[in-house]
Amino acid sequence: MLSKFNQFIEKWMALVTPACLLFGVLFPDVAKHGLPYVSLVFAFMTFTGALKSDFHDMARVLKRPFPLLACLGVLHVLLPVLACGLGHLLFPGNDDLITGMVLEFSVPTAVVGLMWVTIYGGNSPLSLSLVIADTLLAPFLIPATLQLLVGSRVSMDAAGMMRELLFMIALPALAAMSLNELTHGRVRKEWPSKLAPFSKMCLIFVVTSNSSKVAPYVRDLTPQRVLVAAAILLLAASGYAIGWFLSRFFGGDRETAVSMIYGSGMRNISAGAVIAAAYFPGEVLFPVMIGTLFQQVLAACYGKLIERKYH
């Protein structure tokens, strides 16, 4: 039954996350009871996602690191700067919305991206290495990016944010990879399939709980917030397209293209939502959470384009 549940969620992921967001917005008094447990649940999600990885995967990819470095450049230089510039252009003086846009495009690549890479025949070692590297760097890159682009205009506890990210992302990933090394890959073979349904339940829990904090802003939609949503959609779609464009410089084969498309396009929005909810005013959360409406739908659309291109 758990296996069927997992398959169902994977098949309908493009609808599941928006549905969770909708539930949290409609029933915030129910959803908010999960907020105290979000960090712990998210740490479990990271641990489960990293169980398919080990240090040898990273070593192999680092022998040809340019696709990996290109994705990191898109994720943590190009798109945050574009988000910041577009934010200032569209919402001058609104530091909360600008901060939310920058945060949305500063978080690491999404672990769930590995699912799409597998479906469309991507380069799994490259994708795994990107997830691992980005996950381990996140506690340092996110505070640094925010400090550099918006730090002088918002109150920010960079040290607290770093501790939270270490607990939620870096330490669980290191623990999972270390278990693989200590058991000579036995954990990698046995645990991911068993824990996958529980990881999906955790994703539902995290998105639903966090969306309770954005409820007042979604319920009271203004033309400005609709414009924020449109800006996030444009930037999110651009991430996938830029990854595809850059893949042409690294052989142009299907495997590399698929990994770079999803590696550059998908974001760990749940991590961004946790950070926004914990360390920033409520309006910062709106640009972050609104991304959950688009991410899986965009992933599915780009999957169709991949099939047309490489049929």
XYZ file of C-alpha atoms in Angstrom:
311
model
C 0.000 0.000 0.000
C 2.866 2.375 0.847
C 4.519 1.611 -2.492
C 1.286 2.422 -4.349
C 0.977 5.651 -2.371
C 4.524 6.607 -3.350
C 3.871 5.873 -7.030
C 0.645 7.871 -6.920
C 2.369 10.927 -5.400
C 5.222 10.762 -7.920
C 2.757 10.504 -10.815
C 0.682 13.461 -9.613
C 3.461 15.578 -8.086
C 2.521 18.486 -10.357
C -0.843 18.657 -8.574
C 0.067 17.484 -5.076
C 2.201 20.455 -4.005
C -0.285 23.125 -5.198
C -3.056 21.161 -3.445
C -1.053 21.221 -0.197
C -0.525 24.951 -0.594
C -4.252 25.437 -1.187
C -5.164 23.413 1.912
C -2.808 25.464 4.090
C -4.248 28.705 2.733
C -7.867 27.612 3.226
C -7.352 26.043 6.664
C -4.433 27.925 8.271
C -5.666 27.302 11.819
C -5.308 23.564 11.218
C -2.098 23.672 9.152
C -0.208 25.974 11.546
C -0.043 23.241 14.213
C 2.692 21.563 12.167
C 5.035 24.569 12.143
C 7.066 23.650 15.285
C 8.033 20.323 13.689
C 8.889 21.503 10.169
C 12.676 21.662 10.623
C 12.843 18.141 12.062
C 10.616 16.706 9.336
C 12.630 18.492 6.667
C 15.860 16.983 8.039
C 14.328 13.531 7.526
C 13.458 14.455 3.923
C 17.048 15.495 3.250
C 18.380 12.294 4.839
C 16.092 10.137 2.688
C 16.977 12.017 -0.495
C 20.715 11.666 0.154
C 20.554 7.901 0.744
C 21.086 7.283 -2.969
C 24.402 9.114 -2.861
C 27.901 8.449 -1.687
C 31.259 10.192 -1.789
C 32.405 8.096 -4.769
C 29.658 9.598 -6.957
C 30.986 13.061 -6.249
C 34.576 12.006 -6.905
C 33.657 10.670 -10.357
C 31.784 13.797 -11.369
C 34.517 16.096 -10.065
C 36.879 14.611 -12.657
C 34.736 16.490 -15.217
C 33.327 19.296 -13.083
C 32.238 21.881 -15.639
C 28.539 20.890 -15.961
C 28.326 20.797 -12.163
C 29.966 24.219 -11.822
C 27.727 25.655 -14.553
C 24.596 24.539 -12.676
C 25.924 26.015 -9.433
C 26.617 29.267 -11.261
C 23.034 29.411 -12.560
C 21.588 28.494 -9.154
C 23.629 30.823 -6.978
C 24.903 33.670 -9.159
C 22.832 34.259 -12.288
C 19.272 33.669 -11.050
C 19.644 35.385 -7.641
C 21.048 38.453 -9.402
C 18.239 38.360 -11.987
C 15.675 37.973 -9.198
C 17.149 40.914 -7.327
C 17.231 43.098 -10.443
C 13.673 42.196 -11.465
C 12.489 42.774 -7.905
C 13.934 46.283 -7.842
C 12.499 46.994 -11.285
C 8.959 45.846 -10.452
C 8.730 46.607 -6.711
C 11.088 49.489 -5.917
C 11.297 50.154 -2.197
C 9.473 46.963 -1.160
C 12.342 45.205 0.596
C 10.228 42.273 1.811
C 9.087 41.239 -1.670
C 12.584 41.718 -3.103
C 14.061 39.620 -0.284
C 11.482 36.885 -0.909
C 12.330 36.784 -4.611
C 16.059 36.591 -3.920
C 15.539 33.889 -1.279
C 13.378 31.845 -3.666
C 16.287 31.737 -6.120
C 19.074 31.300 -3.559
C 17.975 27.963 -2.103
C 19.695 24.779 -3.340
C 18.534 22.546 -6.156
C 15.627 20.242 -5.281
C 16.131 16.644 -4.179
C 12.851 15.803 -5.939
C 14.601 16.802 -9.172
C 16.294 13.381 -9.040
C 12.887 11.817 -9.676
C 12.436 13.799 -12.903
C 16.026 13.060 -13.994
C 15.341 9.337 -13.575
C 12.041 9.543 -15.500
C 13.622 11.296 -18.500
C 16.936 9.402 -18.610
C 19.360 11.990 -17.281
C 22.893 11.660 -15.954
C 22.189 10.375 -12.435
C 25.758 10.719 -11.055
C 25.843 14.361 -12.200
C 22.449 15.087 -10.646
C 23.318 13.295 -7.407
C 26.602 15.191 -7.138
C 24.862 18.508 -7.753
C 22.298 17.773 -5.030
C 25.037 16.728 -2.587
C 27.365 19.657 -3.322
C 24.573 22.224 -3.283
C 23.081 20.755 -0.118
C 26.390 20.907 1.708
C 27.093 24.447 0.490
C 23.590 25.775 1.258
C 24.250 26.806 4.897
C 26.982 29.127 3.637
C 25.659 30.214 0.226
C 22.133 31.242 1.248
C 23.131 33.650 4.059
C 26.007 34.997 1.948
C 23.753 35.618 -1.081
C 21.099 37.352 1.001
C 23.691 39.429 2.829
C 25.288 40.487 -0.449
C 22.095 41.310 -2.370
C 19.644 42.520 0.296
C 21.489 42.432 3.633
C 21.774 46.146 4.202
C 17.999 46.620 3.870
C 16.572 43.763 5.970
C 17.069 42.507 9.507
C 18.686 39.080 9.193
C 20.088 36.564 11.672
C 22.711 35.019 9.383
C 24.220 32.836 12.127
C 20.819 31.450 13.138
C 19.960 30.819 9.503
C 23.224 28.940 9.006
C 22.580 26.739 12.056
C 19.080 25.951 10.781
C 20.388 25.008 7.336
C 23.141 22.842 8.819
C 20.537 20.954 10.853
C 17.990 20.634 8.046
C 20.258 19.994 5.067
C 24.004 19.534 5.499
C 24.155 17.209 8.522
C 21.396 14.801 7.358
C 23.048 14.565 3.920
C 26.453 13.807 5.438
C 24.868 11.214 7.748
C 23.182 9.429 4.819
C 26.340 9.389 2.704
C 28.424 8.170 5.638
C 25.954 5.317 6.233
C 26.402 4.254 2.619
C 30.162 4.198 3.058
C 30.043 2.286 6.352
C 27.642 -0.374 4.992
C 29.423 -0.618 1.602
C 26.284 0.454 -0.250
C 23.816 -1.896 1.471
C 21.816 1.025 2.877
C 21.724 2.625 -0.565
C 20.096 -0.494 -2.025
C 17.570 -1.194 0.708
C 16.489 2.000 2.471
C 15.468 4.535 -0.235
C 12.538 2.499 -1.546
C 11.331 1.748 1.986
C 11.576 5.350 3.171
C 10.339 7.035 -0.035
C 6.615 6.969 0.919
C 7.399 8.554 4.291
C 9.492 11.209 2.574
C 6.514 12.080 0.363
C 4.327 12.351 3.486
C 6.927 14.713 4.943
C 6.843 16.850 1.794
C 3.057 17.137 2.095
C 3.408 18.049 5.771
C 6.087 20.715 5.198
C 4.317 22.450 2.286
C 0.957 22.400 4.077
C 2.351 23.682 7.389
C 4.405 26.483 5.832
C 1.577 27.652 3.593
C -0.456 28.545 6.692
C 1.852 31.546 7.161
C 1.267 32.823 3.652
C -2.551 32.440 3.903
C -3.311 36.131 4.631
C -1.328 37.237 1.563
C -2.901 34.689 -0.820
C -6.420 35.353 0.465
C -5.937 39.086 -0.015
C -4.467 38.962 -3.505
C -3.626 42.385 -4.900
C -2.442 43.322 -8.399
C 1.043 43.635 -6.909
C 1.015 40.059 -5.590
C -0.280 38.757 -8.917
C 2.693 40.522 -10.509
C 5.008 38.819 -7.972
C 3.586 35.440 -9.007
C 4.139 36.259 -12.687
C 7.745 37.315 -11.975
C 8.429 34.091 -10.070
C 6.943 32.042 -12.930
C 9.135 33.841 -15.480
C 12.317 33.375 -13.434
C 11.521 29.738 -12.624
C 10.893 28.892 -16.297
C 14.127 30.689 -17.205
C 16.139 28.455 -14.866
C 15.174 25.315 -16.790
C 15.794 27.025 -20.154
C 19.221 28.365 -19.133
C 20.264 24.886 -17.938
C 19.222 23.437 -21.307
C 21.086 26.140 -23.213
C 24.277 25.608 -21.194
C 24.127 21.830 -21.706
C 24.994 22.423 -25.364
C 28.488 23.465 -24.290
C 29.066 20.110 -22.546
C 28.354 17.647 -25.331
C 24.687 18.312 -25.940
C 23.760 14.682 -25.191
C 20.383 13.843 -23.681
C 21.748 12.683 -20.316
C 23.687 15.884 -19.626
C 20.859 18.073 -20.923
C 18.225 16.437 -18.684
C 20.401 16.727 -15.581
C 21.276 20.354 -16.272
C 17.661 21.305 -17.067
C 16.316 19.962 -13.787
C 19.435 20.824 -11.793
C 19.253 24.481 -12.821
C 15.468 24.772 -12.799
C 14.239 22.998 -9.671
C 14.605 24.555 -6.223
C 14.277 23.244 -2.697
C 11.377 25.618 -2.081
C 10.481 23.908 1.190
C 13.879 24.878 2.613
C 13.345 28.471 1.492
C 9.905 28.503 3.098
C 11.295 27.259 6.417
C 13.967 29.973 6.399
C 11.491 32.686 5.341
C 8.994 31.667 8.018
C 11.634 31.546 10.748
C 13.739 34.624 10.020
C 11.744 37.137 7.969
C 8.412 39.026 7.982
C 5.390 37.214 6.579
C 5.420 39.004 3.228
C 8.860 37.530 2.441
C 7.211 34.103 2.474
C 4.778 34.952 -0.343
C 7.263 34.943 -3.272
C 8.856 31.773 -1.901
C 5.682 29.753 -1.391
C 4.030 30.898 -4.620
C 6.816 29.031 -6.438
C 5.261 25.737 -5.322
C 2.377 26.449 -7.711
C 4.696 26.390 -10.708
C 7.697 24.169 -10.044
C 6.261 20.696 -10.627
C 4.063 21.890 -13.495
C 7.116 23.438 -15.197
C 9.084 20.228 -14.589
C 6.368 18.222 -16.339
C 6.201 20.707 -19.259
C 9.967 20.615 -19.793
C 9.776 16.813 -19.652
C 7.422 16.893 -22.634
C 9.844 19.194 -24.481
C 12.704 16.797 -23.739
C 10.707 13.898 -25.185
C 10.013 15.890 -28.364
C 13.646 16.921 -28.746
C 15.177 13.497 -28.069
C 12.411 11.163 -29.305
